[in-house]
Tab-separated table of C-alpha atoms in Angstrom:
chain	number	residue	atom	x	y	z
A	1	MET	CA	74.794	71.829	-67.528
A	2	ASN	CA	71.391	70.448	-66.397
A	3	THR	CA	71.671	67.581	-68.841
A	4	LEU	CA	70.880	63.900	-68.259
A	5	LEU	CA	72.544	61.314	-70.483
A	6	ILE	CA	70.971	57.854	-70.445
A	7	TYR	CA	73.406	55.169	-71.561
A	8	GLY	CA	71.731	51.997	-72.817
A	9	ALA	CA	68.707	54.087	-73.791
A	10	SER	CA	67.519	51.688	-76.475
A	11	GLY	CA	67.298	48.673	-74.140
A	12	TYR	CA	64.092	47.447	-72.546
A	13	THR	CA	64.338	49.400	-69.280
A	14	GLY	CA	66.518	52.139	-70.736
A	15	ARG	CA	63.876	52.989	-73.318
A	16	MET	CA	61.204	53.354	-70.638
A	17	ALA	CA	63.528	55.548	-68.585
A	18	THR	CA	64.253	57.737	-71.607
A	19	GLU	CA	60.553	58.110	-72.375
A	20	TYR	CA	59.813	58.999	-68.744
A	21	ALA	CA	62.659	61.521	-68.678
A	22	LYS	CA	61.352	63.168	-71.840
A	23	ALA	CA	57.804	63.246	-70.436
A	24	ALA	CA	59.111	64.791	-67.202
A	25	GLY	CA	60.605	67.671	-69.165
A	26	LEU	CA	64.234	66.781	-68.461
A	27	ASN	CA	66.975	67.789	-70.856
A	28	VAL	CA	67.834	64.223	-71.869
A	29	ILE	CA	70.305	62.690	-74.305
A	30	ALA	CA	69.808	59.131	-75.583
A	31	ALA	CA	73.111	57.262	-75.702
A	32	GLY	CA	74.458	53.793	-76.362
A	33	ARG	CA	76.672	51.815	-78.695
A	34	ASP	CA	74.071	50.723	-81.299
A	35	GLU	CA	73.901	53.653	-83.696
A	36	ALA	CA	70.779	52.506	-85.554
A	37	LYS	CA	68.730	51.909	-82.406
A	38	ILE	CA	69.889	55.043	-80.624
A	39	THR	CA	69.293	57.248	-83.651
A	40	ALA	CA	65.819	55.793	-84.178
A	41	LEU	CA	64.877	56.365	-80.532
A	42	ALA	CA	66.242	59.902	-80.489
A	43	THR	CA	64.381	60.732	-83.690
A	44	GLU	CA	61.132	59.315	-82.317
A	45	LEU	CA	61.408	61.293	-79.067
A	46	GLU	CA	62.933	64.366	-80.727
A	47	ILE	CA	65.922	64.445	-78.401
A	48	PRO	CA	69.679	64.547	-79.066
A	49	SER	CA	71.769	61.391	-79.133
A	50	ARG	CA	75.345	60.275	-78.676
A	51	VAL	CA	76.749	56.961	-79.884
A	52	PHE	CA	79.859	55.504	-78.245
A	53	SER	CA	81.182	52.212	-76.945
A	54	LEU	CA	82.992	51.809	-73.651
A	55	ASP	CA	86.224	50.446	-75.112
A	56	ASP	CA	88.017	53.800	-75.405
A	57	GLU	CA	88.336	55.712	-72.110
A	58	ALA	CA	89.149	59.008	-73.823
A	59	ALA	CA	86.130	58.676	-76.123
A	60	VAL	CA	83.850	57.967	-73.177
A	61	GLN	CA	85.061	61.047	-71.323
A	62	GLN	CA	84.582	63.127	-74.469
A	63	ALA	CA	81.034	61.788	-74.824
A	64	LEU	CA	80.233	62.980	-71.279
A	65	ALA	CA	81.266	66.556	-72.029
A	66	GLY	CA	78.536	68.969	-70.939
A	67	VAL	CA	76.605	66.228	-69.103
A	68	SER	CA	75.488	66.808	-65.507
A	69	VAL	CA	74.182	63.318	-64.724
A	70	ILE	CA	74.626	59.962	-66.394
A	71	LEU	CA	72.074	57.210	-65.833
A	72	ASN	CA	73.596	53.876	-66.800
A	73	CYS	CA	70.936	51.430	-67.984
A	74	ALA	CA	73.359	49.120	-69.789
A	75	GLY	CA	73.843	45.833	-68.019
A	76	PRO	CA	75.454	43.541	-67.151
A	77	TYR	CA	76.919	46.215	-64.917
A	78	HIS	CA	80.147	44.358	-64.253
A	79	ARG	CA	80.938	45.235	-67.893
A	80	THR	CA	79.860	48.881	-67.837
A	81	ALA	CA	79.858	50.373	-64.332
A	82	LYS	CA	83.608	50.694	-63.822
A	83	VAL	CA	84.244	52.489	-67.105
A	84	LEU	CA	81.358	54.903	-66.630
A	85	MET	CA	81.985	55.549	-62.924
A	86	GLN	CA	85.626	56.383	-63.639
A	87	ALA	CA	84.651	58.568	-66.607
A	88	ALA	CA	82.083	60.363	-64.450
A	89	ILE	CA	84.720	61.084	-61.817
A	90	GLY	CA	87.081	62.291	-64.537
A	91	THR	CA	84.539	64.675	-66.047
A	92	GLY	CA	82.679	65.862	-62.937
A	93	CYS	CA	79.454	64.114	-63.926
A	94	HIS	CA	77.249	62.442	-61.306
A	95	TYR	CA	76.710	58.700	-61.856
A	96	LEU	CA	73.441	56.768	-61.403
A	97	ASP	CA	72.478	53.258	-62.447
A	98	MET	CA	69.862	50.532	-61.892
A	99	ALA	CA	72.233	47.759	-60.825
A	100	ALA	CA	71.130	44.870	-58.665
A	101	GLU	CA	74.622	43.354	-58.741
A	102	LEU	CA	76.937	43.350	-55.712
A	103	ASP	CA	79.983	44.294	-57.801
A	104	SER	CA	78.677	47.774	-58.614
A	105	TYR	CA	78.288	48.634	-54.938
A	106	GLN	CA	81.687	47.268	-53.987
A	107	LEU	CA	83.129	49.350	-56.818
A	108	ALA	CA	81.337	52.470	-55.576
A	109	GLU	CA	82.812	51.837	-52.122
A	110	GLN	CA	86.286	51.574	-53.641
A	111	LEU	CA	85.855	54.786	-55.649
A	112	ASP	CA	84.225	56.727	-52.805
A	113	THR	CA	87.311	58.788	-51.901
A	114	ALA	CA	88.148	59.645	-55.505
A	115	ALA	CA	84.540	60.664	-56.126
A	116	LYS	CA	84.498	62.905	-53.048
A	117	VAL	CA	87.708	64.620	-54.133
A	118	ALA	CA	86.149	65.234	-57.564
A	119	GLY	CA	82.839	66.405	-56.072
A	120	VAL	CA	81.029	63.590	-57.908
A	121	MET	CA	78.216	61.413	-56.583
A	122	LEU	CA	78.030	57.679	-57.252
A	123	LEU	CA	74.450	56.418	-56.824
A	124	PRO	CA	74.136	52.802	-57.974
A	125	GLY	CA	70.665	51.331	-57.644
A	126	SER	CA	68.913	54.661	-58.062
A	127	GLY	CA	65.893	52.643	-59.164
A	128	GLY	CA	64.852	49.057	-58.564
A	129	SER	CA	65.069	46.695	-55.638
A	130	VAL	CA	67.829	48.599	-53.842
A	131	ALA	CA	65.616	51.671	-53.615
A	132	MET	CA	62.684	49.504	-52.489
A	133	LEU	CA	64.521	47.483	-49.847
A	134	GLY	CA	66.656	50.367	-48.613
A	135	CYS	CA	63.619	52.526	-47.903
A	136	LEU	CA	61.756	49.611	-46.324
A	137	ALA	CA	64.673	48.745	-44.020
A	138	GLY	CA	65.244	52.378	-43.080
A	139	TYR	CA	61.564	52.888	-42.314
A	140	ALA	CA	61.407	49.821	-40.061
A	141	ALA	CA	64.680	50.730	-38.375
A	142	GLU	CA	63.155	54.051	-37.321
A	143	GLN	CA	60.653	52.119	-35.205
A	144	VAL	CA	63.276	50.635	-32.839
A	145	VAL	CA	66.162	51.868	-30.698
A	146	GLN	CA	69.630	50.650	-31.693
A	147	PRO	CA	68.679	48.223	-34.479
A	148	ARG	CA	70.989	45.230	-34.515
A	149	LYS	CA	69.716	42.761	-37.135
A	150	VAL	CA	67.966	42.996	-40.501
A	151	ALA	CA	66.288	40.110	-42.286
A	152	ILE	CA	64.763	41.355	-45.526
A	153	ALA	CA	63.144	39.612	-48.482
A	154	LEU	CA	61.976	40.582	-51.958
A	155	HIS	CA	59.054	38.902	-53.698
A	156	VAL	CA	59.835	38.780	-57.422
A	157	SER	CA	56.773	38.142	-59.568
A	158	GLY	CA	56.291	37.692	-63.303
A	159	SER	CA	58.926	37.229	-65.982
A	160	MET	CA	62.384	38.729	-66.402
A	161	SER	CA	63.600	40.891	-69.231
A	162	ARG	CA	66.255	39.378	-71.483
A	163	GLY	CA	68.847	41.832	-70.199
A	164	SER	CA	68.076	41.127	-66.540
A	165	ALA	CA	68.223	37.381	-67.100
A	166	ILE	CA	71.617	37.637	-68.794
A	167	SER	CA	72.927	39.904	-66.037
A	168	ALA	CA	71.667	37.514	-63.368
A	169	SER	CA	73.230	34.503	-65.076
A	170	GLU	CA	76.599	36.234	-65.329
A	171	ASN	CA	76.543	37.457	-61.731
A	172	LEU	CA	75.518	34.397	-59.790
A	173	SER	CA	77.609	34.586	-56.628
A	174	SER	CA	79.790	31.558	-55.943
A	175	GLU	CA	78.754	31.829	-52.309
A	176	THR	CA	75.787	33.120	-50.376
A	177	LEU	CA	76.799	36.118	-48.296
A	178	CYS	CA	75.392	37.859	-45.262
A	179	ARG	CA	76.728	40.589	-42.998
A	180	ARG	CA	77.835	39.732	-39.469
A	181	ASN	CA	79.223	42.331	-37.060
A	182	GLY	CA	79.574	44.724	-39.976
A	183	ARG	CA	81.544	42.357	-42.210
A	184	LEU	CA	80.487	40.373	-45.265
A	185	GLN	CA	80.855	36.637	-44.776
A	186	ALA	CA	79.609	33.366	-46.226
A	187	GLN	CA	76.527	31.626	-44.900
A	188	ASP	CA	74.644	28.415	-45.669
A	189	SER	CA	73.519	28.560	-49.303
A	190	GLY	CA	70.495	26.438	-48.472
A	191	LYS	CA	69.191	28.668	-45.707
A	192	THR	CA	65.497	29.578	-45.864
A	193	ARG	CA	63.236	31.738	-43.737
A	194	LEU	CA	59.519	32.462	-43.634
A	195	PHE	CA	58.322	35.953	-44.539
A	196	ASP	CA	54.800	37.341	-44.764
A	197	PHE	CA	54.335	39.709	-47.707
A	198	GLY	CA	50.714	40.307	-46.726
A	199	LYS	CA	49.009	36.995	-47.483
A	200	GLY	CA	50.603	34.647	-44.973
A	201	ASP	CA	54.048	33.129	-44.523
A	202	VAL	CA	55.947	31.874	-47.561
A	203	SER	CA	59.400	30.321	-47.705
A	204	CYS	CA	62.206	32.535	-48.996
A	205	PHE	CA	65.736	31.439	-49.850
A	206	ALA	CA	68.920	33.249	-48.875
A	207	VAL	CA	70.668	35.108	-51.719
A	208	THR	CA	73.486	37.601	-52.080
A	209	LEU	CA	71.848	40.977	-52.751
A	210	PRO	CA	73.576	44.392	-52.959
A	211	ASP	CA	71.421	45.489	-50.017
A	212	LEU	CA	74.071	43.828	-47.860
A	213	ILE	CA	76.137	46.891	-48.786
A	214	SER	CA	73.494	49.588	-49.335
A	215	ILE	CA	71.557	48.977	-46.088
A	216	TRP	CA	74.813	48.854	-44.146
A	217	HIS	CA	76.008	52.055	-45.805
A	218	ALA	CA	72.782	53.935	-45.027
A	219	ASN	CA	71.992	52.574	-41.545
A	220	HIS	CA	75.138	50.841	-40.176
A	221	ILE	CA	73.098	47.910	-38.870
A	222	PRO	CA	75.764	45.249	-38.250
A	223	ASP	CA	73.861	42.025	-39.075
A	224	ILE	CA	72.011	41.776	-42.402
A	225	GLU	CA	70.539	38.822	-44.281
A	226	THR	CA	68.828	39.045	-47.677
A	227	PHE	CA	66.267	36.635	-49.140
A	228	VAL	CA	64.105	36.214	-52.252
A	229	HIS	CA	60.764	34.569	-52.940
A	230	VAL	CA	60.038	33.839	-56.588
A	231	SER	CA	56.656	33.300	-58.221
A	232	GLY	CA	55.993	32.857	-61.898
A	233	ASN	CA	58.937	32.409	-64.293
A	234	ALA	CA	61.141	35.107	-62.815
A	235	PHE	CA	64.330	33.061	-63.286
A	236	PRO	CA	64.101	31.508	-66.775
A	237	GLN	CA	66.199	28.603	-68.046
A	238	GLY	CA	67.518	27.717	-71.494
A	239	ASP	CA	68.649	30.126	-74.205
A	240	LEU	CA	68.410	33.533	-72.536
A	241	GLN	CA	69.130	35.338	-75.808
A	242	ALA	CA	65.841	33.964	-77.141
A	243	LEU	CA	63.792	35.671	-74.428
A	244	ALA	CA	61.519	38.593	-75.204
A	245	ASP	CA	62.795	42.087	-74.442
A	246	GLY	CA	60.704	42.075	-71.269
A	247	PRO	CA	57.183	41.738	-69.873
A	248	ASP	CA	54.541	43.788	-71.653
A	249	ALA	CA	52.316	46.332	-69.909
A	250	ALA	CA	49.574	43.798	-69.174
A	251	GLU	CA	51.984	41.345	-67.562
A	252	ARG	CA	53.595	44.100	-65.506
A	253	ALA	CA	50.168	45.228	-64.294
A	254	ALA	CA	49.308	41.670	-63.263
A	255	ASN	CA	52.479	41.073	-61.255
A	256	ARG	CA	53.128	43.443	-58.384
A	257	TYR	CA	56.247	43.251	-56.210
A	258	GLN	CA	56.385	43.065	-52.436
A	259	ALA	CA	59.108	43.128	-49.814
A	260	ALA	CA	59.102	42.312	-46.108
A	261	VAL	CA	61.575	43.133	-43.354
A	262	TYR	CA	62.211	42.175	-39.742
A	263	ILE	CA	64.422	44.545	-37.711
A	264	THR	CA	65.648	43.327	-34.316
A	265	ASP	CA	67.022	45.755	-31.738
A	266	GLN	CA	69.564	45.249	-28.966
A	267	GLN	CA	66.880	44.049	-26.532
A	268	GLY	CA	65.386	41.567	-29.003
A	269	TRP	CA	62.328	43.658	-29.891
A	270	VAL	CA	61.284	43.162	-33.532
A	271	SER	CA	59.903	45.768	-35.938
A	272	ARG	CA	58.178	44.396	-39.039
A	273	ALA	CA	57.140	46.252	-42.182
A	274	VAL	CA	55.911	45.365	-45.671
A	275	LEU	CA	56.287	47.196	-48.964
A	276	ASP	CA	53.823	46.749	-51.819
A	277	THR	CA	54.515	48.283	-55.202
A	278	VAL	CA	54.035	48.026	-58.925
A	279	ASN	CA	55.992	45.535	-60.985
A	280	GLY	CA	59.744	45.972	-60.718
A	281	TYR	CA	60.077	46.850	-64.400
A	282	THR	CA	57.608	49.671	-63.917
A	283	PHE	CA	59.087	50.893	-60.631
A	284	THR	CA	62.733	50.838	-61.732
A	285	PRO	CA	62.738	53.380	-64.596
A	286	LEU	CA	60.275	55.633	-62.776
A	287	ALA	CA	62.434	55.682	-59.640
A	288	ALA	CA	65.672	56.146	-61.574
A	289	VAL	CA	64.303	59.116	-63.514
A	290	GLU	CA	62.903	60.668	-60.329
A	291	ALA	CA	66.328	60.229	-58.717
A	292	ALA	CA	67.979	61.855	-61.732
A	293	ARG	CA	65.507	64.747	-61.599
A	294	ARG	CA	66.318	65.348	-57.943
A	295	VAL	CA	70.047	65.200	-58.569
A	296	LEU	CA	69.724	67.655	-61.460
A	297	ASN	CA	67.915	69.957	-59.016
A	298	GLY	CA	70.869	69.819	-56.631
A	299	GLU	CA	69.790	67.068	-54.231
A	300	LEU	CA	73.122	65.280	-53.963
A	301	ARG	CA	76.223	64.504	-51.897
A	302	ALA	CA	79.647	63.618	-53.240
A	303	GLY	CA	80.875	60.053	-52.935
A	304	PHE	CA	79.053	56.736	-52.737
A	305	GLN	CA	75.392	57.212	-51.769
A	306	THR	CA	72.246	55.088	-51.596
A	307	PRO	CA	68.701	56.141	-52.591
A	308	ALA	CA	67.320	55.817	-49.047
A	309	GLY	CA	70.370	57.428	-47.476
A	310	LEU	CA	70.292	60.366	-49.889
A	311	PHE	CA	66.585	60.995	-50.445
A	312	GLY	CA	65.160	59.568	-47.214
A	313	ASN	CA	63.133	56.485	-46.377
A	314	GLN	CA	60.000	57.883	-48.061
A	315	PHE	CA	61.641	57.893	-51.496
A	316	ALA	CA	60.164	54.533	-52.553
A	317	SER	CA	56.695	55.605	-51.402
A	318	SER	CA	56.896	58.601	-53.744
A	319	ILE	CA	57.111	56.304	-56.776
A	320	ALA	CA	53.892	55.200	-58.489
A	321	ASP	CA	51.564	53.108	-56.329
A	322	THR	CA	53.981	52.169	-53.545
A	323	THR	CA	53.103	51.783	-49.873
A	324	ILE	CA	55.094	50.821	-46.769
A	325	THR	CA	53.164	49.686	-43.711
A	326	THR	CA	54.172	48.448	-40.270
A	327	CYS	CA	52.768	45.145	-39.054
């Protein structure tokens, strides 16, 4: 039963995750709905495959038979997460994904009790910005007593993959949210704040990120605001279907990601920390596969979990060339 099934394995990020899982010696199954692409990938990597769509609940549950962990790499996640989370709960299979969409985390909150009863873990954002920002916020929060406020920003550099761009376009929030006194609420969509990612202050704009849920879930800090700074063509316009699969290795190497956080405690003292890492499209599949490896080895808790809450605030620093430093 130590089997990892990667759904969406033939996509841009899913393929990298499948290759990393194979290289790590995991017992991995390539899965997805496109039979030709999945079969070709499985043949190339000499691993088993399963082809199924998410339209038939019974077929999905049958496809998860004998699977210990599913890693969902098929976005947009508002189309795939619910079906696969519910199937995982129904079959006793632990669920991981790479979502950066608020809906997946709200869904995991809603399914938390059912997952606990079934002994199943739901770990959305096992790789990607949620793992980065969650570990950064948790690390900085350790430096103060009774943290009260979090202001955190992600620097997105380089181009988007086609899949990410489509997911982002379909999940643009109608309002900009923050967390106040433990509750999600609307805030000014035009709000900006200066953050220093290591080379001086730059302006970041307020956005609705799933870290409003994941940081709260892991640390219970009542006030949270999330921001983004974009450089390059990270948010493309026009026909998204015409985009390339994703940035190539050279572009990923040239565009590192950073994040910065300010944690304020009850007395007004501020802790500041910065994360520097490889490109998000390099970090994400590496972190997701490492999370899956740990879960396969028994590092898990039933119900809705976050990477930082489950693995600790050093999880991000264990991935590739990632550092977190206090300032």
